C-alpha positions as YAML, in Angstrom:
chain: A
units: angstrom
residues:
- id: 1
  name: UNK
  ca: [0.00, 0.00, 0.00]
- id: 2
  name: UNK
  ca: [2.74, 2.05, 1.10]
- id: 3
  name: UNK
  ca: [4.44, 1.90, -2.40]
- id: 4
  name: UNK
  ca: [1.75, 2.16, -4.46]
- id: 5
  name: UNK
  ca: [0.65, 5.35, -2.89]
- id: 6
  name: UNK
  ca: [4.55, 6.43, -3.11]
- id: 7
  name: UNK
  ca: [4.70, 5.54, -6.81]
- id: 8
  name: UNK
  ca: [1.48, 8.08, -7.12]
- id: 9
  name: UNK
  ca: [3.29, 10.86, -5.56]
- id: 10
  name: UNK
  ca: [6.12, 10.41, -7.78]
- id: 11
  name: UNK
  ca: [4.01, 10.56, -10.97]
- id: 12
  name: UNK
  ca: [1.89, 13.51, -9.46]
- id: 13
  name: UNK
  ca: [5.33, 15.24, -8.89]
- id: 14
  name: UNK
  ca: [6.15, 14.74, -12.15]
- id: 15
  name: UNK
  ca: [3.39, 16.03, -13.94]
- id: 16
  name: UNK
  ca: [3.87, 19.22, -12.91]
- id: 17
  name: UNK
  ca: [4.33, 21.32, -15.22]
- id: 18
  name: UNK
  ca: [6.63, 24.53, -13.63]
- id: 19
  name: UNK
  ca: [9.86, 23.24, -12.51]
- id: 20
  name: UNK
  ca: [10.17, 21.97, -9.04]
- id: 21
  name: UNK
  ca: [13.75, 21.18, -6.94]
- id: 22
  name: UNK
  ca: [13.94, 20.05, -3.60]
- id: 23
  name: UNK
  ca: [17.48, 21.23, -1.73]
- id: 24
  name: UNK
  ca: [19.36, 20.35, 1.41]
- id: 25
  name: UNK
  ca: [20.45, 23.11, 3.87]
- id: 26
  name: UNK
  ca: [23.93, 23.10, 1.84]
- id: 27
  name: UNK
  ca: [22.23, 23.84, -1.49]
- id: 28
  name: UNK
  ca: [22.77, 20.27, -2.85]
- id: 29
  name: UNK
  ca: [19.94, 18.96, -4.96]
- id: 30
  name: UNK
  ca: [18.10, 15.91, -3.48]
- id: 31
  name: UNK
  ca: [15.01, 16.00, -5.79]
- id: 32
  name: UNK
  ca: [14.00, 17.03, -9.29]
- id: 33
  name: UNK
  ca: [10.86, 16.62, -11.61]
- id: 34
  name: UNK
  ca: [10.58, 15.69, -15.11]
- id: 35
  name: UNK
  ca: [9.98, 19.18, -16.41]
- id: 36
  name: UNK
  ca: [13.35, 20.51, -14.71]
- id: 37
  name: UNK
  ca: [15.33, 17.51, -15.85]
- id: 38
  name: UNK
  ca: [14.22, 18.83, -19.48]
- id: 39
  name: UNK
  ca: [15.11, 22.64, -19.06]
- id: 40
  name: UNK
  ca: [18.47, 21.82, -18.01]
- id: 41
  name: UNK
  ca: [18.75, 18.20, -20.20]
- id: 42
  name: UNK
  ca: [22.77, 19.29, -21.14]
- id: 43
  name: UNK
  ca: [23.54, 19.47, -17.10]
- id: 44
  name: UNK
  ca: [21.87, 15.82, -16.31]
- id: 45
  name: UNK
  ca: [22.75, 13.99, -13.63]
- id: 46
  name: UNK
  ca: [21.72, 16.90, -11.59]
- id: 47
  name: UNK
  ca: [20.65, 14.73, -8.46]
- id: 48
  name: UNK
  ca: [23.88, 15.93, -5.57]
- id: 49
  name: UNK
  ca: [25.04, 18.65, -7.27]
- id: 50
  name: UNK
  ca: [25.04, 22.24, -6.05]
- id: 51
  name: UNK
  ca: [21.96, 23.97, -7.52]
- id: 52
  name: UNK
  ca: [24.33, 26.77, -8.18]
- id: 53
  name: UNK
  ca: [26.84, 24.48, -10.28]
- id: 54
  name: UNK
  ca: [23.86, 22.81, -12.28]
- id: 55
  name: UNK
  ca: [21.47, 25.35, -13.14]
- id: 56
  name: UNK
  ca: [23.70, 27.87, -13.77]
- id: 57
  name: UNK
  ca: [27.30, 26.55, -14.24]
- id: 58
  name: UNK
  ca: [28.56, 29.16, -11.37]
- id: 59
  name: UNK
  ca: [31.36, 28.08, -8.67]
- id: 60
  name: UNK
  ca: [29.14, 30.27, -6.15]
- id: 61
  name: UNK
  ca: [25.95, 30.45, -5.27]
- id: 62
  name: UNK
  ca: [23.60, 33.20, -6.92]
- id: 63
  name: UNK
  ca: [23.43, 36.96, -5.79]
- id: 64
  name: UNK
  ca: [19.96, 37.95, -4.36]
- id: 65
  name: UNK
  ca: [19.71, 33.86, -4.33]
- id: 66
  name: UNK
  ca: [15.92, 33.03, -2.55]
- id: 67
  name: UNK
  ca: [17.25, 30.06, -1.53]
- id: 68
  name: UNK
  ca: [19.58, 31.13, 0.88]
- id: 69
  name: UNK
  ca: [17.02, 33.64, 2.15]
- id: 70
  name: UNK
  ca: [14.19, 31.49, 2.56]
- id: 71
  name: UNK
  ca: [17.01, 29.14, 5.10]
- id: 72
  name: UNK
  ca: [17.88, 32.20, 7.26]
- id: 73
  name: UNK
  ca: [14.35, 33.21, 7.35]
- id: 74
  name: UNK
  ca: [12.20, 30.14, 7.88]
- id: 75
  name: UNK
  ca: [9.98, 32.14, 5.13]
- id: 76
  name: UNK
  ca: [8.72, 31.72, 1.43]
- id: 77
  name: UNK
  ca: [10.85, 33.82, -0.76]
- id: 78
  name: UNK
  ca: [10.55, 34.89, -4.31]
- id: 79
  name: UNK
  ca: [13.25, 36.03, -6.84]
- id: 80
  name: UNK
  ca: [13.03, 36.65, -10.46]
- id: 81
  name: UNK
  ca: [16.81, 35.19, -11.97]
- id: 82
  name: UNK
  ca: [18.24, 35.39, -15.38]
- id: 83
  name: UNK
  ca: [19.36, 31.90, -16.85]
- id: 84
  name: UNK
  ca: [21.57, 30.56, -19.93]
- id: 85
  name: UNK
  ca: [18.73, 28.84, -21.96]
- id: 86
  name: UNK
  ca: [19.87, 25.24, -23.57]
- id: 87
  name: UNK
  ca: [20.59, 27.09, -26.55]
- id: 88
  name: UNK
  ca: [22.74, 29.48, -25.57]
- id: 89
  name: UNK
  ca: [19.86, 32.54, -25.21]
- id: 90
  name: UNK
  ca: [19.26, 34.54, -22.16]
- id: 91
  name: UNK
  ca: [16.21, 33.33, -20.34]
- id: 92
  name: UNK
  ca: [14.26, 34.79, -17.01]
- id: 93
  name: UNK
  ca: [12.85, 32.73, -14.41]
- id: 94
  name: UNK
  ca: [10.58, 33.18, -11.49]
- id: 95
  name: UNK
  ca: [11.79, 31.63, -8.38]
- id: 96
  name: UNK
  ca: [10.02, 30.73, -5.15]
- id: 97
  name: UNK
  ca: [11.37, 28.92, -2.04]
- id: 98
  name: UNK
  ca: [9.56, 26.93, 0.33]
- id: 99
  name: UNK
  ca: [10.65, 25.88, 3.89]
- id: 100
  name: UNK
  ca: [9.88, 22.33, 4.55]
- id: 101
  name: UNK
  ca: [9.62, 21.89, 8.32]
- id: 102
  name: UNK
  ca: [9.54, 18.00, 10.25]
- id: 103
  name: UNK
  ca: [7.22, 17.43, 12.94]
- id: 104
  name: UNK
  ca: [10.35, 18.95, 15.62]
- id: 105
  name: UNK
  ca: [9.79, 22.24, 14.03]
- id: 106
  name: UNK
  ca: [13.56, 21.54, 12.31]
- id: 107
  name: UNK
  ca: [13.71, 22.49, 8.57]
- id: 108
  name: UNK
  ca: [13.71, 19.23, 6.69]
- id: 109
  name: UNK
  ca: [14.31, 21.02, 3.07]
- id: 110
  name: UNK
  ca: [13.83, 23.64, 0.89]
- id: 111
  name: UNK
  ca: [11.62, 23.06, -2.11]
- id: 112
  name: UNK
  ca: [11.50, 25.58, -4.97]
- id: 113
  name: UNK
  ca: [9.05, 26.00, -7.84]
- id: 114
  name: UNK
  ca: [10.59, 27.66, -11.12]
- id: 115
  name: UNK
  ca: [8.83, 29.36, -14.18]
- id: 116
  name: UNK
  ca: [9.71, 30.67, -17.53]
- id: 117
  name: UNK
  ca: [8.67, 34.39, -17.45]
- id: 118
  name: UNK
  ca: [8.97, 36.99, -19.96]
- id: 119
  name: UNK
  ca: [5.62, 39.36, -19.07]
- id: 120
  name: UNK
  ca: [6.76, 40.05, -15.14]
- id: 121
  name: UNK
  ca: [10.34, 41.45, -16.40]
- id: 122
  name: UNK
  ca: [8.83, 43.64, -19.25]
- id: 123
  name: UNK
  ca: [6.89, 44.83, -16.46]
- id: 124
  name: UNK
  ca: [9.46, 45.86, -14.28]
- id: 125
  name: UNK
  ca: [11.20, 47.21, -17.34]
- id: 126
  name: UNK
  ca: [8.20, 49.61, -18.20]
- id: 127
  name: UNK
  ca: [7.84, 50.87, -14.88]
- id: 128
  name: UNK
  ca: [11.35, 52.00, -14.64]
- id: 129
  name: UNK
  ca: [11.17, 53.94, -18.35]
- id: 130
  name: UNK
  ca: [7.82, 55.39, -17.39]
- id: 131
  name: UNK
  ca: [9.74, 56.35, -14.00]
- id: 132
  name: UNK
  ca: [12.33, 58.26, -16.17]
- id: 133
  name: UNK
  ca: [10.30, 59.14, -18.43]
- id: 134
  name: UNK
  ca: [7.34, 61.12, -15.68]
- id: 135
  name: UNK
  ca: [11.12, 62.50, -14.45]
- id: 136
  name: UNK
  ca: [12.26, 64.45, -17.51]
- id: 137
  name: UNK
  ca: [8.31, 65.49, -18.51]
- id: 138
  name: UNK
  ca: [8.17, 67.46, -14.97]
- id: 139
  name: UNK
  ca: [11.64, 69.18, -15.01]
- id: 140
  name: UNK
  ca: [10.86, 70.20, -18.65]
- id: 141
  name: UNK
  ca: [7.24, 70.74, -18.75]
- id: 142
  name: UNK
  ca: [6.73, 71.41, -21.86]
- id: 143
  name: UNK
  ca: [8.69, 68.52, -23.57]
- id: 144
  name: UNK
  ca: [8.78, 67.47, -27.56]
- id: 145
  name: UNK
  ca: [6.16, 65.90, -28.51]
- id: 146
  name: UNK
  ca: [8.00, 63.15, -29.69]
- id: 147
  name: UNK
  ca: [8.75, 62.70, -25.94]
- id: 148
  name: UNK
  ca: [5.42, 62.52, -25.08]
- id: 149
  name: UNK
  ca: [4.31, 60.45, -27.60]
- id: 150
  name: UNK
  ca: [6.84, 58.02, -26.09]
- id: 151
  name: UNK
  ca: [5.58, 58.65, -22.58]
- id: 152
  name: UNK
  ca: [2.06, 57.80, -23.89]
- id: 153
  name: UNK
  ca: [3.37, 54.44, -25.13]
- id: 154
  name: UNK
  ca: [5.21, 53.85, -22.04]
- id: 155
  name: UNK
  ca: [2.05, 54.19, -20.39]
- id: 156
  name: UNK
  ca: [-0.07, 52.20, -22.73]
- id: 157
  name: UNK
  ca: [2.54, 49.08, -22.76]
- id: 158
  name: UNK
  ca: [2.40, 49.36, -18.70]
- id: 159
  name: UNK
  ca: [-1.42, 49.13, -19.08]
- id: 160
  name: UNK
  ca: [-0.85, 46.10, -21.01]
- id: 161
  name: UNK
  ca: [1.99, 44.57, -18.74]
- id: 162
  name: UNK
  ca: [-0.16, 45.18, -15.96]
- id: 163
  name: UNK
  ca: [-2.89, 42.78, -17.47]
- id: 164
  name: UNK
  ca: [-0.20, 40.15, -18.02]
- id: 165
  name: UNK
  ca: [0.48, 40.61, -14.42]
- id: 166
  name: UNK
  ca: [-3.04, 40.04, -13.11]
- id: 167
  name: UNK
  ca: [-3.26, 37.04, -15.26]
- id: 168
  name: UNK
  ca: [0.59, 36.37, -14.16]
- id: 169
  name: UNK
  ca: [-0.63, 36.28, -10.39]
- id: 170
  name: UNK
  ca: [-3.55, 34.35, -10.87]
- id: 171
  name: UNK
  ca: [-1.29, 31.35, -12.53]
- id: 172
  name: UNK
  ca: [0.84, 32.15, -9.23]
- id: 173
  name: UNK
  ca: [-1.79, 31.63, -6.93]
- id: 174
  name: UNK
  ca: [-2.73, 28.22, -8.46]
- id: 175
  name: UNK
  ca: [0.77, 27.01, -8.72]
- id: 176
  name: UNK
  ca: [0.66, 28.36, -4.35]
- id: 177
  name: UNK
  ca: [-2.14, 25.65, -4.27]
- id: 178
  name: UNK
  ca: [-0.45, 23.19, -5.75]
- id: 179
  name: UNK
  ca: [3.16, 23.70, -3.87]
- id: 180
  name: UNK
  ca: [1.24, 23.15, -0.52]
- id: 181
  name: UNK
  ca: [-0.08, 19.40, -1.77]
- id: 182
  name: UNK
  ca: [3.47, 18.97, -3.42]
- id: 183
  name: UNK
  ca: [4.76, 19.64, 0.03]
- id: 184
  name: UNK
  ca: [2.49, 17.35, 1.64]
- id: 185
  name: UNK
  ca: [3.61, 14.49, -0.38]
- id: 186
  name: UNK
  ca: [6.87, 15.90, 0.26]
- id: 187
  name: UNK
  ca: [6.48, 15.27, 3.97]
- id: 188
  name: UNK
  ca: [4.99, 11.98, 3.30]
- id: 189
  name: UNK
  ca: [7.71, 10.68, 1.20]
- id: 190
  name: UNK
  ca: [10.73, 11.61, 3.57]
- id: 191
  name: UNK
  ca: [9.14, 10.68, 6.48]
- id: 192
  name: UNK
  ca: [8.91, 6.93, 4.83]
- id: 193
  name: UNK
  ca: [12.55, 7.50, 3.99]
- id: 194
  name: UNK
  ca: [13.05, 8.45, 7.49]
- id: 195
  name: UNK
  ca: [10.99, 5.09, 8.81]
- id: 196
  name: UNK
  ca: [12.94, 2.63, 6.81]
- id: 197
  name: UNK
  ca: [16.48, 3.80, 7.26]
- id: 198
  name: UNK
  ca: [15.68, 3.68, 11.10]
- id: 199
  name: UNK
  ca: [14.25, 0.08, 10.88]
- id: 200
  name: UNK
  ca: [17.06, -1.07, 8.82]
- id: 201
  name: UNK
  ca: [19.50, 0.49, 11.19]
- id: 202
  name: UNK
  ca: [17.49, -1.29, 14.41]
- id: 203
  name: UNK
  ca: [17.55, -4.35, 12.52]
- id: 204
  name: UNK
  ca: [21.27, -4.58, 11.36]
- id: 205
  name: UNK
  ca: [22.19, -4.03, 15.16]
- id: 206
  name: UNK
  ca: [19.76, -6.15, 16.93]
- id: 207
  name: UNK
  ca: [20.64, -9.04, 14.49]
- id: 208
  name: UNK
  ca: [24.55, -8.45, 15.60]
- id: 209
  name: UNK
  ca: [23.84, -8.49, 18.95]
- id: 210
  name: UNK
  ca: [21.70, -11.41, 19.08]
- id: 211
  name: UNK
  ca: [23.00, -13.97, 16.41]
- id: 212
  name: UNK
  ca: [27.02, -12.99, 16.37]
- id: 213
  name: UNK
  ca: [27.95, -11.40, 19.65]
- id: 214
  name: UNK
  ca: [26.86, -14.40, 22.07]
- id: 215
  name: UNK
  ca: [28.77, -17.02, 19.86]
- id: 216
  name: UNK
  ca: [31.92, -14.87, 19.13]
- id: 217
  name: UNK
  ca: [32.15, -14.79, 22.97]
- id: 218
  name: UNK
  ca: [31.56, -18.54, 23.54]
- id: 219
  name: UNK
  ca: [34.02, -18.86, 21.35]
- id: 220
  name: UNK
  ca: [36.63, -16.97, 22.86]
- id: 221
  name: UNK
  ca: [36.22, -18.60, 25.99]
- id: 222
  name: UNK
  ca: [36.81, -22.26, 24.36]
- id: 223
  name: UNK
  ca: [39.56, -23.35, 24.02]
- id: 224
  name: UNK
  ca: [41.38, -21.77, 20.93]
- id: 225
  name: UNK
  ca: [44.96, -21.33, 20.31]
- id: 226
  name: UNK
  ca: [46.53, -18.22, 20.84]
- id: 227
  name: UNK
  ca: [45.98, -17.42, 17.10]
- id: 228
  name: UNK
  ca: [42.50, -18.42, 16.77]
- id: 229
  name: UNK
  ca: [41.53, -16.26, 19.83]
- id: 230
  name: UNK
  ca: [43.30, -13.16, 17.76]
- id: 231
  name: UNK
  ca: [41.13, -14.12, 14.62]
- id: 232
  name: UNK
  ca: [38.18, -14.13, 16.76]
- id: 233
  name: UNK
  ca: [39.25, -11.13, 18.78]
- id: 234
  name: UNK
  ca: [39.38, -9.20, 15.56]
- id: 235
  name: UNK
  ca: [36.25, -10.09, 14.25]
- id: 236
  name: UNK
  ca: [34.87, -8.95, 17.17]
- id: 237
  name: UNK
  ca: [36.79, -5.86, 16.70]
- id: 238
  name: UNK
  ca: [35.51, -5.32, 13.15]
- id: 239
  name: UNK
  ca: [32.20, -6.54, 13.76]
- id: 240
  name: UNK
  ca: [32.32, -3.48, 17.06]
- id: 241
  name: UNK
  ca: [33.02, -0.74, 14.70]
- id: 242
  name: UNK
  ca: [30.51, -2.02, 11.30]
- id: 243
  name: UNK
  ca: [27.45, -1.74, 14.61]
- id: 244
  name: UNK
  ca: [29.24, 1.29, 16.09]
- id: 245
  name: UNK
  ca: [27.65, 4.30, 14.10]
- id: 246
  name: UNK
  ca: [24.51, 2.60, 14.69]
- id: 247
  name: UNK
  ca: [24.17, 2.83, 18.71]
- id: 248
  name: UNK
  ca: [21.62, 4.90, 19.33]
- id: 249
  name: UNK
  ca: [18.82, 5.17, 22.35]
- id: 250
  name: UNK
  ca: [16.38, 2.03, 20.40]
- id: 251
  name: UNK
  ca: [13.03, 1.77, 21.98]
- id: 252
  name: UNK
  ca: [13.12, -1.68, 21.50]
- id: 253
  name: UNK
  ca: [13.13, -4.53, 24.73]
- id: 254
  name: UNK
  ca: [16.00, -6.22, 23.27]
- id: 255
  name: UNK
  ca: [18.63, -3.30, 24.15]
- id: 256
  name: UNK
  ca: [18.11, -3.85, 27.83]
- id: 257
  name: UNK
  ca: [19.05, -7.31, 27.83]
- id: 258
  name: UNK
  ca: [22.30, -8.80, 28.95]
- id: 259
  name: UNK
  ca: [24.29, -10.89, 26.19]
- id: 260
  name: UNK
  ca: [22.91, -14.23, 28.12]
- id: 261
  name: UNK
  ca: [19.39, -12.75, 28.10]
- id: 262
  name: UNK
  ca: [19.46, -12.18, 24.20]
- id: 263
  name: UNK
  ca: [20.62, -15.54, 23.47]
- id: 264
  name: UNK
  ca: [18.19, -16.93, 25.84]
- id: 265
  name: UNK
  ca: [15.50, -15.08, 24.45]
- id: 266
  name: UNK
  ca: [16.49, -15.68, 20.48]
- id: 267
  name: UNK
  ca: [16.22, -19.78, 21.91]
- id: 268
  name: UNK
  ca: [13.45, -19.65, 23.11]
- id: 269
  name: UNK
  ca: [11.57, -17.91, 19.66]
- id: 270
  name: UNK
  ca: [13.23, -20.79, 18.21]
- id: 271
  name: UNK
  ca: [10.99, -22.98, 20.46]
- id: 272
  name: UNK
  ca: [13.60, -24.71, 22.40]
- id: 273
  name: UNK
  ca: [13.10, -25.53, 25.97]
- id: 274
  name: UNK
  ca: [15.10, -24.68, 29.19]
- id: 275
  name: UNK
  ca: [17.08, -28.23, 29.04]
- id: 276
  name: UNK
  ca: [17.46, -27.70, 25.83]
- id: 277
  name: UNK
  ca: [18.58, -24.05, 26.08]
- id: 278
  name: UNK
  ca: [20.60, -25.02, 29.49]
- id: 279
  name: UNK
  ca: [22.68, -28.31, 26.73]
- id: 280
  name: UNK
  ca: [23.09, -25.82, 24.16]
- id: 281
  name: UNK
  ca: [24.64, -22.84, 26.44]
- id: 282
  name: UNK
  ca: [26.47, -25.17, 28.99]
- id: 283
  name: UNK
  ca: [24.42, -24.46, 31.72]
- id: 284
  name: UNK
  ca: [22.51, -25.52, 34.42]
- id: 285
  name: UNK
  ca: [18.61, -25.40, 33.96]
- id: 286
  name: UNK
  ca: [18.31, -23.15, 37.23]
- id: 287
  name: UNK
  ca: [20.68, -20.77, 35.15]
- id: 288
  name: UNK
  ca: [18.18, -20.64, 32.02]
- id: 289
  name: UNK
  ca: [15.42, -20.39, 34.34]
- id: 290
  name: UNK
  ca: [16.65, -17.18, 36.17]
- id: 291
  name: UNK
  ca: [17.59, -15.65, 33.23]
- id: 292
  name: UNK
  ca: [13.87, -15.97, 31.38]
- id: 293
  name: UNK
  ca: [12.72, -14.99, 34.94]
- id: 294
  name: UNK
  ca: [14.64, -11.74, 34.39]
- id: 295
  name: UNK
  ca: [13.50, -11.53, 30.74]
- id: 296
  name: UNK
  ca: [10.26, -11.39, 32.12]
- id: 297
  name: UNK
  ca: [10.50, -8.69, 34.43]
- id: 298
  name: UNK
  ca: [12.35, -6.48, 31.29]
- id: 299
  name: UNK
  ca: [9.33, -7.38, 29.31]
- id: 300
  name: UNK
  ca: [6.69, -6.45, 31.68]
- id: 301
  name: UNK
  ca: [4.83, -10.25, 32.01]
- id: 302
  name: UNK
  ca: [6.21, -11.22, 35.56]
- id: 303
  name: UNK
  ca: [3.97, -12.69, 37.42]
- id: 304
  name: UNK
  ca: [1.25, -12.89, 34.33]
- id: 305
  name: UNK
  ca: [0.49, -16.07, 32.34]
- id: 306
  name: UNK
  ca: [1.65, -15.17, 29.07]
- id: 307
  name: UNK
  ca: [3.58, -17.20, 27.36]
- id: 308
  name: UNK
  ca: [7.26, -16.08, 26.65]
- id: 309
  name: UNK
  ca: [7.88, -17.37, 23.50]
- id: 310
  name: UNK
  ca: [4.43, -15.63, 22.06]
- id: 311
  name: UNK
  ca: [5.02, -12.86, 23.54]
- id: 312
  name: UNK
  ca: [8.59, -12.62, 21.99]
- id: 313
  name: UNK
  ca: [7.18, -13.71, 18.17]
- id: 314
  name: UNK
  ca: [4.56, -10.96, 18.53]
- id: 315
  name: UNK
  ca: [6.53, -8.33, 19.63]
- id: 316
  name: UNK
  ca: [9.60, -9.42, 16.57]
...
């Protein structure tokens, strides 16, 4: 269920049509769609790369970069950029950043939505001629009129600009909308990311503790040569520093039990019983019974009748 409803994000995200990028706090691209990957088709792979170095082929990132803004802030920001089409041409792009925040408040990423504009930088282009232009008609006052036959066209293309704009912000409002569900799939998609890597992680260390620890130990206490016990020693070595970056405070039962207790416990899933257990380990059967009355009391079930080994398969 879970990947089939991933699989439908990923086609919703790429059918999208502006371009959408999804950056770390270091600028380095974790996620593109399909209509970015075509804009900047002579970059590809672009997946790890700065967006900087990618997009546009700079050692540095941007001036005025949103990006970098919308990280310091915590806010949306929006930039229009100038870009070096696939061709070679000059191109203009409206940029906005999105904050993408975990459930800790922490910013996860930065997502940013990109559009091919031309109207919104005409715009800003007429505005600063009819700026001028208002300028020099008030400190001459009684100008040419070929000057104010240029004002008057100034004015009529800002008219005109300015109906591009409305339509401009409309398209920008709808593309708001759909940013918002992009970053709710977003969420959904990393925080399944985040799920697996931790169960993988849980499951890579409880597996070393329980199956290869215990036996590494018996084995060292048997009686090896002096080089056998340094093969074994340094497998245990190895085998220390593969688990070590993955030590962290686990929820799980098992982390609380001695190396005895695991073993015990991993027996007794296997459906062996306490003779059978106390054979195997070398023990007495008192031993075996005081550790699974121990196990017990870690698990919470002293003094209940539940069965051990159920309670162990249920809770794997």
């Amino acid at each position: 269920m879970k990947h089939e409803r991933g699989k439908r994000l990923s086609s919703a995200f790429d059918a999208i049509c502006y371009g959408i990028s999804v950056l770390d706090s270091d600028l380095n691209i974790l996620l593109v769609n399909k209509t970015l990957k075509q804009w900047h088709s002579n970059a590809l792979p672009v997946i790890g790369r700065k967006c900087y170095e990618a997009y546009h082929g700079k050692s540095k990132c941007c001036e005025f970069c949103p990006v970098e803004r919308s990280l310091k802030n915590h806010s949306v920001q929006y930039e229009i950029m100038t870009v070096v089409e696939v061709d070679g041409a000059e191109g203009w792009r409206e940029v906005c950043a999105f904050p993408v925040f975990g459930q800790k408040a922490n910013l996860i990423c930065v997502v940013v939505c990109i559009q091919k504009t031309k109207d919104r930088k005409k715009a800003e282009y007429l505005r600063n001629e009819y700026c001028k232009l208002e300028k020099r008609f008030h400190e001459r006052r009684a100008g040419p009129s070929k000057t104010q036959k240029k004002l008057q066209a100034a004015i009529s293309d800002l008219k005109e600009a300015e109906k591009s704009l409305k339509k401009t912000r409309s398209e920008l409002e709808l593309q708001t909308c759909i940013l918002k569900e992009t970053n709710t799939a977003l969420k959904v998609l990393m925080q399944q990311g985040i799920e697996a890597k931790t169960e993988l992680e849980e499951t890579v260390l409880l597996n070393a503790k329980e199956l290869i620890m215990p036996f590494l130990e018996k084995l060292n206490k048997s009686e090896l040569n002096s080089k056998q016990k340094a093969h074994i020693n340094i497998i245990e070595s190895n085998l220390n520093e593969i688990v070590a970056p993955l030590v962290r405070e686990f929820s799980k039962i098992n982390m609380k039990l001695t190396p005895a207790e695991i073993q015990v416990t991993n027996l007794v899933k296997q459906g062996k019983t306490t003779k059978e257990i106390a054979e195997f380990m070398n023990l007495a059967t008192s031993t075996i019974d005081f550790h699974r009355s121990n196990i017990r009391e870690k698990l919470g079930i002293k003094n209940k009748k539940t069965n051990l080994r159920t309670h162990l398969l249920s809770s794997s």
